[in-house]
CSV table of C-alpha atoms in Angstrom, one decimal:
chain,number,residue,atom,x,y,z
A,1,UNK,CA,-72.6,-16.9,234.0
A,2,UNK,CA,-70.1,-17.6,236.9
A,3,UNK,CA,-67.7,-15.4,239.1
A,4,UNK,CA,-64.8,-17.9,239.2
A,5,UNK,CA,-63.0,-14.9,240.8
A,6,UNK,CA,-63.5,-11.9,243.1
A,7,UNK,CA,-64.3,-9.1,240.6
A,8,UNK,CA,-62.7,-4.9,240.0
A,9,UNK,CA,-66.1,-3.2,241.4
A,10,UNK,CA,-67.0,-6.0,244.6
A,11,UNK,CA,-64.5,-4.5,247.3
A,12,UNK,CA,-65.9,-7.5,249.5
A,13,UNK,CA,-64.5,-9.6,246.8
A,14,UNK,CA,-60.8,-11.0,245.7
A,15,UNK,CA,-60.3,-10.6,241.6
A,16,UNK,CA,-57.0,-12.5,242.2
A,17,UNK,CA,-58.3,-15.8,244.3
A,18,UNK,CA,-61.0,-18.1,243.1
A,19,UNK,CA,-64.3,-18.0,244.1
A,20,UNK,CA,-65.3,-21.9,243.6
A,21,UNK,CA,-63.8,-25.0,243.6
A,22,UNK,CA,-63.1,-26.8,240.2
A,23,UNK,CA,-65.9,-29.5,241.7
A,24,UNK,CA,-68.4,-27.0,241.8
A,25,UNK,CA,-67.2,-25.6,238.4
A,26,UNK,CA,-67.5,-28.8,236.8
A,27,UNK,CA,-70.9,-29.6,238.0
A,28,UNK,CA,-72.2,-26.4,236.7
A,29,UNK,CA,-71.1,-27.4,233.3
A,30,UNK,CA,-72.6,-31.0,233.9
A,31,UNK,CA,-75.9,-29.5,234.2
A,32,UNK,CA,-75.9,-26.6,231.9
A,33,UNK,CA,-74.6,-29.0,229.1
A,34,UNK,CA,-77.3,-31.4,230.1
A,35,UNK,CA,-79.7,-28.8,229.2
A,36,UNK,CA,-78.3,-27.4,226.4
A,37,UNK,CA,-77.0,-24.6,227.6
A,38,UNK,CA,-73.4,-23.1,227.4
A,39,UNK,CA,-71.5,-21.9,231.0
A,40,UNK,CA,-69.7,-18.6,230.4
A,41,UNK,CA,-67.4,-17.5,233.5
A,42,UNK,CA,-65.5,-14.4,234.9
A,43,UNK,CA,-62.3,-15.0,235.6
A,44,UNK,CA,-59.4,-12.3,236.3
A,45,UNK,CA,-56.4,-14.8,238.1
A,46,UNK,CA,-54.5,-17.8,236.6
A,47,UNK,CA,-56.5,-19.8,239.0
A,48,UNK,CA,-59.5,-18.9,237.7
A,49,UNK,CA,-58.5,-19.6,234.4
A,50,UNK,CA,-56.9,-23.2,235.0
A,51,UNK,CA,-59.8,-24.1,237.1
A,52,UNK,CA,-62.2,-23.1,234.5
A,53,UNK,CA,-60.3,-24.8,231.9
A,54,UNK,CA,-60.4,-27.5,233.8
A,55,UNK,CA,-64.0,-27.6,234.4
A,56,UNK,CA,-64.6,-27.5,230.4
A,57,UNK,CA,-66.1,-23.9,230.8
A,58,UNK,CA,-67.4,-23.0,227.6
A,59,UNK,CA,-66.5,-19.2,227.3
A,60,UNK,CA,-64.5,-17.3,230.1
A,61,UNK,CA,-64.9,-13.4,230.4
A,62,UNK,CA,-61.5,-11.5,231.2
A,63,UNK,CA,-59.3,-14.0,231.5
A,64,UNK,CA,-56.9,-11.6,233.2
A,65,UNK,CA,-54.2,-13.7,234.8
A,66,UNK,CA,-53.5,-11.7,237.5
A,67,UNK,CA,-51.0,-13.7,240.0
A,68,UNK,CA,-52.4,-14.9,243.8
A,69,UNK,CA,-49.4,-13.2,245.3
A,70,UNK,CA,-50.4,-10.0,245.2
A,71,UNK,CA,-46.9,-9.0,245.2
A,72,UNK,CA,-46.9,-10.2,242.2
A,73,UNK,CA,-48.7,-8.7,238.8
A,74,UNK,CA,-49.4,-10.9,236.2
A,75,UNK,CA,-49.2,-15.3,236.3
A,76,UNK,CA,-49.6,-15.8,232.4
A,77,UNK,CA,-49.0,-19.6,231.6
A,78,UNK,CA,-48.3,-20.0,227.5
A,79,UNK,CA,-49.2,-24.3,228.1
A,80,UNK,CA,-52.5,-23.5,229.7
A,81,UNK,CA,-53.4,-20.9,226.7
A,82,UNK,CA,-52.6,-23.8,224.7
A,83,UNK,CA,-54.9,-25.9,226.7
A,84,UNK,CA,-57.5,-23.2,225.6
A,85,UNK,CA,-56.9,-23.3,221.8
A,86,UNK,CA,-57.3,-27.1,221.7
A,87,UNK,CA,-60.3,-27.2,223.6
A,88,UNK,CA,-61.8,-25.1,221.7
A,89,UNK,CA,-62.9,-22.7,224.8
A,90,UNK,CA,-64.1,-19.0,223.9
A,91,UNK,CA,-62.2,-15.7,225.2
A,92,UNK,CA,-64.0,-12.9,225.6
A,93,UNK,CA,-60.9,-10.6,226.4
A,94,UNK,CA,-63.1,-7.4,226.8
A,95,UNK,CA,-60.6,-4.5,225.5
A,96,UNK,CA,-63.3,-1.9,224.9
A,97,UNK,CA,-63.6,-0.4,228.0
A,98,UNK,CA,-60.1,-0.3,228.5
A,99,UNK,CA,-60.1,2.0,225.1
A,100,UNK,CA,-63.2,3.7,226.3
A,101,UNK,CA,-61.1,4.3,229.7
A,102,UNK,CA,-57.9,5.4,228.1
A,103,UNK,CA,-60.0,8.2,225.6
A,104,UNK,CA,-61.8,9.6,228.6
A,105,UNK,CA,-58.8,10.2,230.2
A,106,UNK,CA,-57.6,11.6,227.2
A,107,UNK,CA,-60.5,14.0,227.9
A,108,UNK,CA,-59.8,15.0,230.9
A,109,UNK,CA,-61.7,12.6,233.0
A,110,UNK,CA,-60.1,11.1,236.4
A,111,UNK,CA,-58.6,8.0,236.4
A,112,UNK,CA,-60.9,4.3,237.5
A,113,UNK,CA,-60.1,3.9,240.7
A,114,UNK,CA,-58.6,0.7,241.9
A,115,UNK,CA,-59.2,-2.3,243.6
A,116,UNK,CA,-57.2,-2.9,247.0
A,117,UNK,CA,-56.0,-6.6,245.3
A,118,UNK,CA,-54.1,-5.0,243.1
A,119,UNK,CA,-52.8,-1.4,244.0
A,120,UNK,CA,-49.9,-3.0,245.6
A,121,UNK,CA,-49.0,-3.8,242.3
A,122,UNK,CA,-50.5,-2.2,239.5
A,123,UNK,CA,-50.4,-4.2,235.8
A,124,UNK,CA,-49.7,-1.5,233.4
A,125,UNK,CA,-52.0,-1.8,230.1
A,126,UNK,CA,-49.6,-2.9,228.2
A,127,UNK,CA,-48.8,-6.3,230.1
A,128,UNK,CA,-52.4,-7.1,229.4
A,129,UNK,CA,-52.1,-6.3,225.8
A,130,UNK,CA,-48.8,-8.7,225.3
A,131,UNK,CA,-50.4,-11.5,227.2
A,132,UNK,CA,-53.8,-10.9,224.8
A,133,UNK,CA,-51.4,-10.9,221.7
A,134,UNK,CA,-49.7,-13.7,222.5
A,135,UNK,CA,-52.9,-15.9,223.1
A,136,UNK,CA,-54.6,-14.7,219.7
A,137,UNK,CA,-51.0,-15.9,218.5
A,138,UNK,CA,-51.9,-19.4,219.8
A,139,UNK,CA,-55.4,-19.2,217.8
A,140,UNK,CA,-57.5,-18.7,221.1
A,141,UNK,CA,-60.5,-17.2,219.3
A,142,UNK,CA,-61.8,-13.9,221.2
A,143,UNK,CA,-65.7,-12.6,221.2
A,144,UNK,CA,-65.7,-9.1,222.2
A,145,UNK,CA,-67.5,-7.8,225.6
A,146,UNK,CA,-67.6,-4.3,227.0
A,147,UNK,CA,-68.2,-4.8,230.6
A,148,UNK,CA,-71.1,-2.5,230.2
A,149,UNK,CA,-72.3,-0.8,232.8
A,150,UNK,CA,-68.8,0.2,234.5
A,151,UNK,CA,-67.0,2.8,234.7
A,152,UNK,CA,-66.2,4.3,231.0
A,153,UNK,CA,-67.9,1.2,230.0
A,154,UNK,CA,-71.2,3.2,228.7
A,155,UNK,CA,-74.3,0.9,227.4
A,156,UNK,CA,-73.9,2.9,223.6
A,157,UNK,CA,-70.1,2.4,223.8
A,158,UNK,CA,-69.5,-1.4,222.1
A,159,UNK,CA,-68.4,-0.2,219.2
A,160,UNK,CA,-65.0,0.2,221.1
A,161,UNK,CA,-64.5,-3.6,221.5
A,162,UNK,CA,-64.0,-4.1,217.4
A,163,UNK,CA,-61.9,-0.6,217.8
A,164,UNK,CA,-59.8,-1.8,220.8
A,165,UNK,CA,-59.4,-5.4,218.5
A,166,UNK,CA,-58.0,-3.0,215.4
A,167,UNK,CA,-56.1,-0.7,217.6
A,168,UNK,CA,-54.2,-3.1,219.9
A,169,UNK,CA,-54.6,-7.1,218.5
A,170,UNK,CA,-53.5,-5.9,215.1
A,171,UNK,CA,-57.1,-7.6,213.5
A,172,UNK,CA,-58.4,-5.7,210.2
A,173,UNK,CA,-61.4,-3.9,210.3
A,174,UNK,CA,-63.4,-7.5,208.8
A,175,UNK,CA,-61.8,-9.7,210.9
A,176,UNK,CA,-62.6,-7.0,214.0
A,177,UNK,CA,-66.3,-6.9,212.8
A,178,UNK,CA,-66.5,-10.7,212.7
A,179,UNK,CA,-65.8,-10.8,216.0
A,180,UNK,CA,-68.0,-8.7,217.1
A,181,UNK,CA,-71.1,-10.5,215.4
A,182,UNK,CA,-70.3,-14.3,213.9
A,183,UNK,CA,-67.8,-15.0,216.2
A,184,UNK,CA,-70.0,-13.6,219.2
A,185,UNK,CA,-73.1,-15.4,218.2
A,186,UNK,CA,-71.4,-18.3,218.1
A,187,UNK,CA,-69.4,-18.5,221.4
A,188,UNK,CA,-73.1,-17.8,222.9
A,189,UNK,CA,-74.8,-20.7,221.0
A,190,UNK,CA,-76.9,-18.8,218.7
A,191,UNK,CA,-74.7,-18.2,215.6
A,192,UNK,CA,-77.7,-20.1,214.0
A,193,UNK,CA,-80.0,-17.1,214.7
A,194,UNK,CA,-77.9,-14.5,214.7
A,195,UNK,CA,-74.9,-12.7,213.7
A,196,UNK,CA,-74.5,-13.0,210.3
A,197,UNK,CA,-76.6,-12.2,206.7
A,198,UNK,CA,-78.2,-15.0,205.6
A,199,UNK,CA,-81.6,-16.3,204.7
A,200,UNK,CA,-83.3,-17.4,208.1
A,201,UNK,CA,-81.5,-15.5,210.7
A,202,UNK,CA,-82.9,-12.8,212.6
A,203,UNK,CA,-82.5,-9.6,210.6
A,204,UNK,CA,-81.0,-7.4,213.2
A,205,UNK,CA,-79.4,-4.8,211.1
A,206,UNK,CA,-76.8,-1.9,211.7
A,207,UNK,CA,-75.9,0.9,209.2
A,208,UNK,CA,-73.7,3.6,210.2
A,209,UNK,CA,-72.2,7.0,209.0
A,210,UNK,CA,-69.3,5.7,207.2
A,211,UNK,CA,-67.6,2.6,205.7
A,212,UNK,CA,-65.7,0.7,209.2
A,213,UNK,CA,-63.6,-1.2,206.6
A,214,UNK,CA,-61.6,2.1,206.5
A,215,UNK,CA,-62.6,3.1,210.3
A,216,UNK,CA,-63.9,1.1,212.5
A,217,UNK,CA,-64.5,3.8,214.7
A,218,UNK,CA,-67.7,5.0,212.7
A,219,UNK,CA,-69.5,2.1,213.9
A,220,UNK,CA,-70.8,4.0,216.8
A,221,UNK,CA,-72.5,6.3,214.7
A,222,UNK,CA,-75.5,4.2,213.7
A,223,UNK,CA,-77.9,5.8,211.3
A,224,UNK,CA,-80.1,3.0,211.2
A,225,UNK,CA,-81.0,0.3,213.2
A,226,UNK,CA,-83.4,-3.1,212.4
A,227,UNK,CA,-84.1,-5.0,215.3
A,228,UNK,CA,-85.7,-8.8,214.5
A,229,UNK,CA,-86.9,-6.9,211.1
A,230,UNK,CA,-88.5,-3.9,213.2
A,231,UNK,CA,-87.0,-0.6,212.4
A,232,UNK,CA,-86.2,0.7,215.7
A,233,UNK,CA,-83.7,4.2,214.8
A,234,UNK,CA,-84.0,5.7,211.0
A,235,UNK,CA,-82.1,8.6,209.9
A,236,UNK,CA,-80.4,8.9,213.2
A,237,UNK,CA,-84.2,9.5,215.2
A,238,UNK,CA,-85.0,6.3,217.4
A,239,UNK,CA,-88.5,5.3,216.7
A,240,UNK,CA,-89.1,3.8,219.9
């Protein structure tokens, strides 16, 4: 993985400028492609994003479009996300800890704070949402990422991407559940291990309290869990 841009939790660091040139960008997908490997890259400004486009980055994480100017809020460009659908480039648009944000707030709990780059002016959620709609709209095809490890962005907590995807991109609870494990697997290379029930893959296994069809929200409630065949939580009591 790259930082194409400054990131939300690096003050040092500028989410809305780029972090590489597209020649560096480029060679890094030179190399990883000539071992096999695919190039996934964070990227929170509309130069990130056109310079990892043009690079042929395989998977870019955010893909915020925040605007240089940081007068301005968001740069979003409908040809580039375009660009993205025909190239066949993943999204990983990471939505869940916005949810996971917005329903500890609902709780009670303070507000993230926010970077310098962008208090001057703030992007309501909203603006992110419309821009995500309108690329799923022009069939950019979206893996779902948490951000784990940040702020309302707990490491039990993923179950909030498929419910951010049902709540906000309009998906139904099966195509929310594919993106969270066929379409995943595949943006990262391995859908021919993992991600899906079928002879020969991995059996990693999840059964929760509930049918996510109806509520997709009952995913975090695993009951069981098989990891690589290995029962690892039964009953709700982790084995391990």
């Amino acid at each position: 993985k790259l930082m194409a841009t400054g990131g939300m939790f690096t003050p040092t660091a500028n989410p809305r400028t780029v972090q590489y040139p597209v020649e560096t960008l480029t060679a890094a997908v030179r190399e990883a492609e000539r071992l096999g490997l695919p190039v996934a890259a964070h990227t929170l400004s509309a130069a990130g994003i056109r310079d990892c486009v043009e690079a042929g980055i395989h998977h870019l994480i955010h893909a915020r479009w925040y605007s240089a100017d940081p007068a301005k809020g968001l740069e979003y460009d409908p040809a580039l996300a375009d660009r993205i659908t025909r190239s066949g480039l993943w999204v990983d648009i990471t939505l869940g800890h916005m949810l996971l944000g917005r329903l500890a707030q609902e709780a009670g709990a303070p507000p993230p704070s926010t970077h310098w780059a962008v208090q001057a002016t703030p992007v309501p959620l909203e603006d992110h949402l419309e821009t995500a709609r309108d690329m799923r709209a022009r069939g950019i095809r979206f893996t779902t990422g948490l951000d784990m490890g940040m702020p309302h962005a707990r490491f039990d907590g993923s179950a909030a991407n498929a419910r951010a995807f049902g709540a906000w991109l309009q998906y139904s609870p099966w195509e929310a559940i594919r993106a969270s494990t066929a379409d995943s697997a595949e943006a990262l290379g391995l859908g021919d291990a993992v991600g899906a029930l079928r002879p020969g893959l991995i059996a990693d296994l999840l059964a929760v309290a509930g049918d996510p069809a109806r509520d997709l929200a009952t995913l975090g409630t695993a009951v069981d869990v098989i990891r690589a065949g290995r029962p690892v939580k039964l009953g709700g009591r982790a084995l391990i």
